[in-house]
Tab-separated table of C-alpha atoms in Angstrom:
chain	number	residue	atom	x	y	z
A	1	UNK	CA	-145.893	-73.177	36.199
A	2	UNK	CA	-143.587	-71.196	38.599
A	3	UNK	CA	-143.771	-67.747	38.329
A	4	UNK	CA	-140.356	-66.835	37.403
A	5	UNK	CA	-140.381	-69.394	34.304
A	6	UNK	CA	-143.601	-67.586	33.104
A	7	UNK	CA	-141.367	-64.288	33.075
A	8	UNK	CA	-138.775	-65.986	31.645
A	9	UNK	CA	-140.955	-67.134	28.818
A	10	UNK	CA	-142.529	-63.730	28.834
A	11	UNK	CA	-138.618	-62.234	27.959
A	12	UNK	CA	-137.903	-64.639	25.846
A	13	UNK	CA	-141.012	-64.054	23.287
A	14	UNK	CA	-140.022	-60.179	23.982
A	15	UNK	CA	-136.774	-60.249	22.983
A	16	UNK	CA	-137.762	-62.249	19.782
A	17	UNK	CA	-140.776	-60.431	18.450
A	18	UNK	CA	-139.677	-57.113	19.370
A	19	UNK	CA	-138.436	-55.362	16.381
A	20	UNK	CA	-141.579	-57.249	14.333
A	21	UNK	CA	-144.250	-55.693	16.838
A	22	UNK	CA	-146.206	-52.056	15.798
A	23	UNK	CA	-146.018	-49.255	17.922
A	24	UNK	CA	-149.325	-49.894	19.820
A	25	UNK	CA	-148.657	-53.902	20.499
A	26	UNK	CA	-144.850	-53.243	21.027
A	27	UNK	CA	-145.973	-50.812	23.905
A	28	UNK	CA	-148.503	-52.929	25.493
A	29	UNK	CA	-145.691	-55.366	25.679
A	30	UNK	CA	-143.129	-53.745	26.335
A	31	UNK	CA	-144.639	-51.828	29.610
A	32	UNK	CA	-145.585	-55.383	30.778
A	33	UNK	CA	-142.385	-56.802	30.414
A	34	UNK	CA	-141.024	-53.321	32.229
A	35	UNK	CA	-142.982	-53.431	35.142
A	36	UNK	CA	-142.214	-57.026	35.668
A	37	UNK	CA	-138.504	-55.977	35.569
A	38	UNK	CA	-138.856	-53.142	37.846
A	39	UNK	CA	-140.869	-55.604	40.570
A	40	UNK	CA	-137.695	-58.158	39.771
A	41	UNK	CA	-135.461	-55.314	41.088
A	42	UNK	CA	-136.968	-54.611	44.075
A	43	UNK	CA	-137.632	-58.115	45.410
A	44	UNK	CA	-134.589	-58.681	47.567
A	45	UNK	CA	-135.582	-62.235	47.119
A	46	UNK	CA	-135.749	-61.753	43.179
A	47	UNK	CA	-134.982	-65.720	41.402
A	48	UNK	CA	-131.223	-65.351	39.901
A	49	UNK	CA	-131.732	-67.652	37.257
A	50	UNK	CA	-134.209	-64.731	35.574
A	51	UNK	CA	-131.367	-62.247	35.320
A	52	UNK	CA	-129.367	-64.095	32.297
A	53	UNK	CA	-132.684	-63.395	30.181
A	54	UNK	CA	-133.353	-59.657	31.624
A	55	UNK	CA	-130.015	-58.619	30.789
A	56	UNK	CA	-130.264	-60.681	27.472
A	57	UNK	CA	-133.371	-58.980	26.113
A	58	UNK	CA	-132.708	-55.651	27.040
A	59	UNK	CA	-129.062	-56.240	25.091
A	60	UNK	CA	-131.355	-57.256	21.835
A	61	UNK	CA	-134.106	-55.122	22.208
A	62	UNK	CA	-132.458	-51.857	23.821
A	63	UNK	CA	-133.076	-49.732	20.417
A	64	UNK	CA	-136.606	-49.767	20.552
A	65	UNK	CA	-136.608	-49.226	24.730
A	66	UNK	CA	-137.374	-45.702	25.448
A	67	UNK	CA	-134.077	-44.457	27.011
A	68	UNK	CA	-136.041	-43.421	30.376
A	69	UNK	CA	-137.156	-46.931	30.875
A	70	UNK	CA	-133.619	-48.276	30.258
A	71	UNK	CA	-132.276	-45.558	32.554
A	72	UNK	CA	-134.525	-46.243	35.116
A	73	UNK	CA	-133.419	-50.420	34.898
A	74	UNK	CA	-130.262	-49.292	34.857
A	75	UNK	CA	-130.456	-47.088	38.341
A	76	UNK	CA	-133.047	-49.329	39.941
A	77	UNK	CA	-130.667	-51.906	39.872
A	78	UNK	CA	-127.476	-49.709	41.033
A	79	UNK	CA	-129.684	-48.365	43.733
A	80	UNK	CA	-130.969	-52.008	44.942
A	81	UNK	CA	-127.576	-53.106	45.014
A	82	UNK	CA	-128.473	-55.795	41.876
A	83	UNK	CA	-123.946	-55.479	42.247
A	84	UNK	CA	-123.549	-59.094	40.638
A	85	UNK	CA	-124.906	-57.861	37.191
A	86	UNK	CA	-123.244	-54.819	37.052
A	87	UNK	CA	-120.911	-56.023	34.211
A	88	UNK	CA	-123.798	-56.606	32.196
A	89	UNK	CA	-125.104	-52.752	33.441
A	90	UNK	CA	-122.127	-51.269	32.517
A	91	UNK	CA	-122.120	-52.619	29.202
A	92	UNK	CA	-125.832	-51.421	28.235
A	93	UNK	CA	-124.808	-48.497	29.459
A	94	UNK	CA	-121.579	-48.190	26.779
A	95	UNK	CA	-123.879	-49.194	23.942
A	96	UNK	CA	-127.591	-48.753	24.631
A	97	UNK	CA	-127.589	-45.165	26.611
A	98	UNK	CA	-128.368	-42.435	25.241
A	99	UNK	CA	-127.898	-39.437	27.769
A	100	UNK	CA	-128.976	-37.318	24.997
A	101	UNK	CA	-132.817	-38.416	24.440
A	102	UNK	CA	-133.406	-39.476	27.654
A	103	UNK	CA	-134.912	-36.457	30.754
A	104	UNK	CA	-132.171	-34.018	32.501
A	105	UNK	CA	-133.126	-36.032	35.810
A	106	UNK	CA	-132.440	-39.114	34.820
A	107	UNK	CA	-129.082	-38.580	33.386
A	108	UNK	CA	-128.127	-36.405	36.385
A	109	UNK	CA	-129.171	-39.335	38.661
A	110	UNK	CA	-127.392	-41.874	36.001
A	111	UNK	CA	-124.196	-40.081	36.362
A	112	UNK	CA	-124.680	-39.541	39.866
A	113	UNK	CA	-124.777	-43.299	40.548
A	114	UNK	CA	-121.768	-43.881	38.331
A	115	UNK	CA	-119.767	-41.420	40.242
A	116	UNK	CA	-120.347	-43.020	43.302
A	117	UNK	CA	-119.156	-45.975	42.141
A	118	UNK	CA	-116.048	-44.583	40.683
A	119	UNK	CA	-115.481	-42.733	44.097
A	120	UNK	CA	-115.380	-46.549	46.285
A	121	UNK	CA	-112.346	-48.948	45.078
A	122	UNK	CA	-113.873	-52.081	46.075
A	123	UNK	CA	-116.821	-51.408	44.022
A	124	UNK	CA	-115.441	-50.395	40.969
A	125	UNK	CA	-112.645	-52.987	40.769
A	126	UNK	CA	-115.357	-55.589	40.366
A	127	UNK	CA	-116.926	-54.315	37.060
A	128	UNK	CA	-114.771	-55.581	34.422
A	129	UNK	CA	-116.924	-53.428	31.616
A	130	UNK	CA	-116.742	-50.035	33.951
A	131	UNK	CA	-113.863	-48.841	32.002
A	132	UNK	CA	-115.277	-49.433	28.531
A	133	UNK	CA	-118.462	-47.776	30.140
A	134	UNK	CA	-116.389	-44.594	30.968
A	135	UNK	CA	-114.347	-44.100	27.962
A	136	UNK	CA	-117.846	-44.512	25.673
A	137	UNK	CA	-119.841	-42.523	27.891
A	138	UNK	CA	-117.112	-39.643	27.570
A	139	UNK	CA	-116.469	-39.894	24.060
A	140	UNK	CA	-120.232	-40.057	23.235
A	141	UNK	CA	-121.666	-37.246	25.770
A	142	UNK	CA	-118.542	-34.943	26.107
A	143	UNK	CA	-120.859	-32.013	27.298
A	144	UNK	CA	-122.730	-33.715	29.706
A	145	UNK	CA	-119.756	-35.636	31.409
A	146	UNK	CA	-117.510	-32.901	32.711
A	147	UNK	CA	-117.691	-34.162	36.261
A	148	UNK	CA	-117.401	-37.559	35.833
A	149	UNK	CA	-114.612	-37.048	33.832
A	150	UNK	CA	-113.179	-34.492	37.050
A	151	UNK	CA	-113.793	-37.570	39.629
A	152	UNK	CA	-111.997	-39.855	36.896
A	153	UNK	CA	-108.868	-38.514	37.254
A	154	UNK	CA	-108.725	-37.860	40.938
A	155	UNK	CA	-109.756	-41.296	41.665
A	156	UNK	CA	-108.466	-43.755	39.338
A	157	UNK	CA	-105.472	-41.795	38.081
A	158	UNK	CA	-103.484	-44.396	36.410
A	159	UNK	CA	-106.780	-45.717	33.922
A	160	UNK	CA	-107.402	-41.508	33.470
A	161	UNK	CA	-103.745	-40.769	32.456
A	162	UNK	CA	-103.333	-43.815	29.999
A	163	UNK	CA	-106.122	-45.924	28.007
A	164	UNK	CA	-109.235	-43.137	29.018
A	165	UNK	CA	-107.132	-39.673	28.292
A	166	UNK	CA	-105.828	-41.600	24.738
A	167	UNK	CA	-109.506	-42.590	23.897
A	168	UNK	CA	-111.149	-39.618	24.731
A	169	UNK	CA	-109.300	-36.978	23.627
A	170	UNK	CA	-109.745	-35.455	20.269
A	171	UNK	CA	-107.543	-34.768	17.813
A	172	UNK	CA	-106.601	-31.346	17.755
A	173	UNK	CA	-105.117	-31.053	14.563
């Protein structure tokens, strides 16, 4: 067999038996399955055709993921330029992160990455989930997302003023 239709199969019986696995066999799994992800990251020459199932079994299984390892997908793939799946990226990141449970570094570097992005246009105007990604993020982690909320409104004004302020701000009465 190729390789990358081994890993494929590998995600695939993931993603299925995840929930259904105990502790100790769900992490034996699991860290093989993450280490094979992290390796798919940082090949520049990583097989496309694997992504679909990546970003498919992380959406399934991202409860049981601990939130470092997601993070650390997450900003491996932002830092590696992985820019083609960032829709998908930005959408774990609305539903599956939690900056609450996962380490102070990671969320710093998280929100770090995200705020570049916001900061460069041409970027940014390709994720068609980085909006939903902002407005959850903000309305889930208010305390933690004071600056990204600052280099919201100084760089895309118009979304900040409209749809984000309406979503995000609470009702004071």
């Amino acid at each position: 067999r190729i390789p990358y239709q081994k890993f494929i199969c590998k995600l695939e019986s993931f993603r299925v038996v995840a929930y259904f696995l105990n502790d100790e066999n769900y992490e034996e799994f699991w860290l093989e399955i993450y280490q094979l992800i992290r390796k798919w990251i940082k090949d520049e020459n990583s097989p496309v055709v694997v992504a679909r199932n990546i970003f498919f079994m992380l959406e399934q299984t991202y409860l049981r993921i601990p939130q470092d390892h997601l993070m650390i997908i997450i900003c491996e793939c932002i830092i590696n330029k992985k820019s083609r799946y960032y829709d998908k990226l930005f959408r774990l990141i609305a539903y599956g992160v939690d900056l609450n449970t996962a380490s102070s570094e990671l969320v710093g570097r998280l929100l770090g990455l995200i705020i570049k992005i916001v900061k460069n246009p041409t970027e940014r105007e390709q994720i068609t989930t980085l909006e939903m990604a902002l407005i959850t993020l903000r309305k889930k982690f208010k305390n933690l997302t004071e600056e990204l909320d600052e280099v919201i409104s100084i760089e895309m004004p118009n979304f900040y003023n409209d749809t984000y302020l309406l979503e995000t701000t609470e009702n004071e009465n």
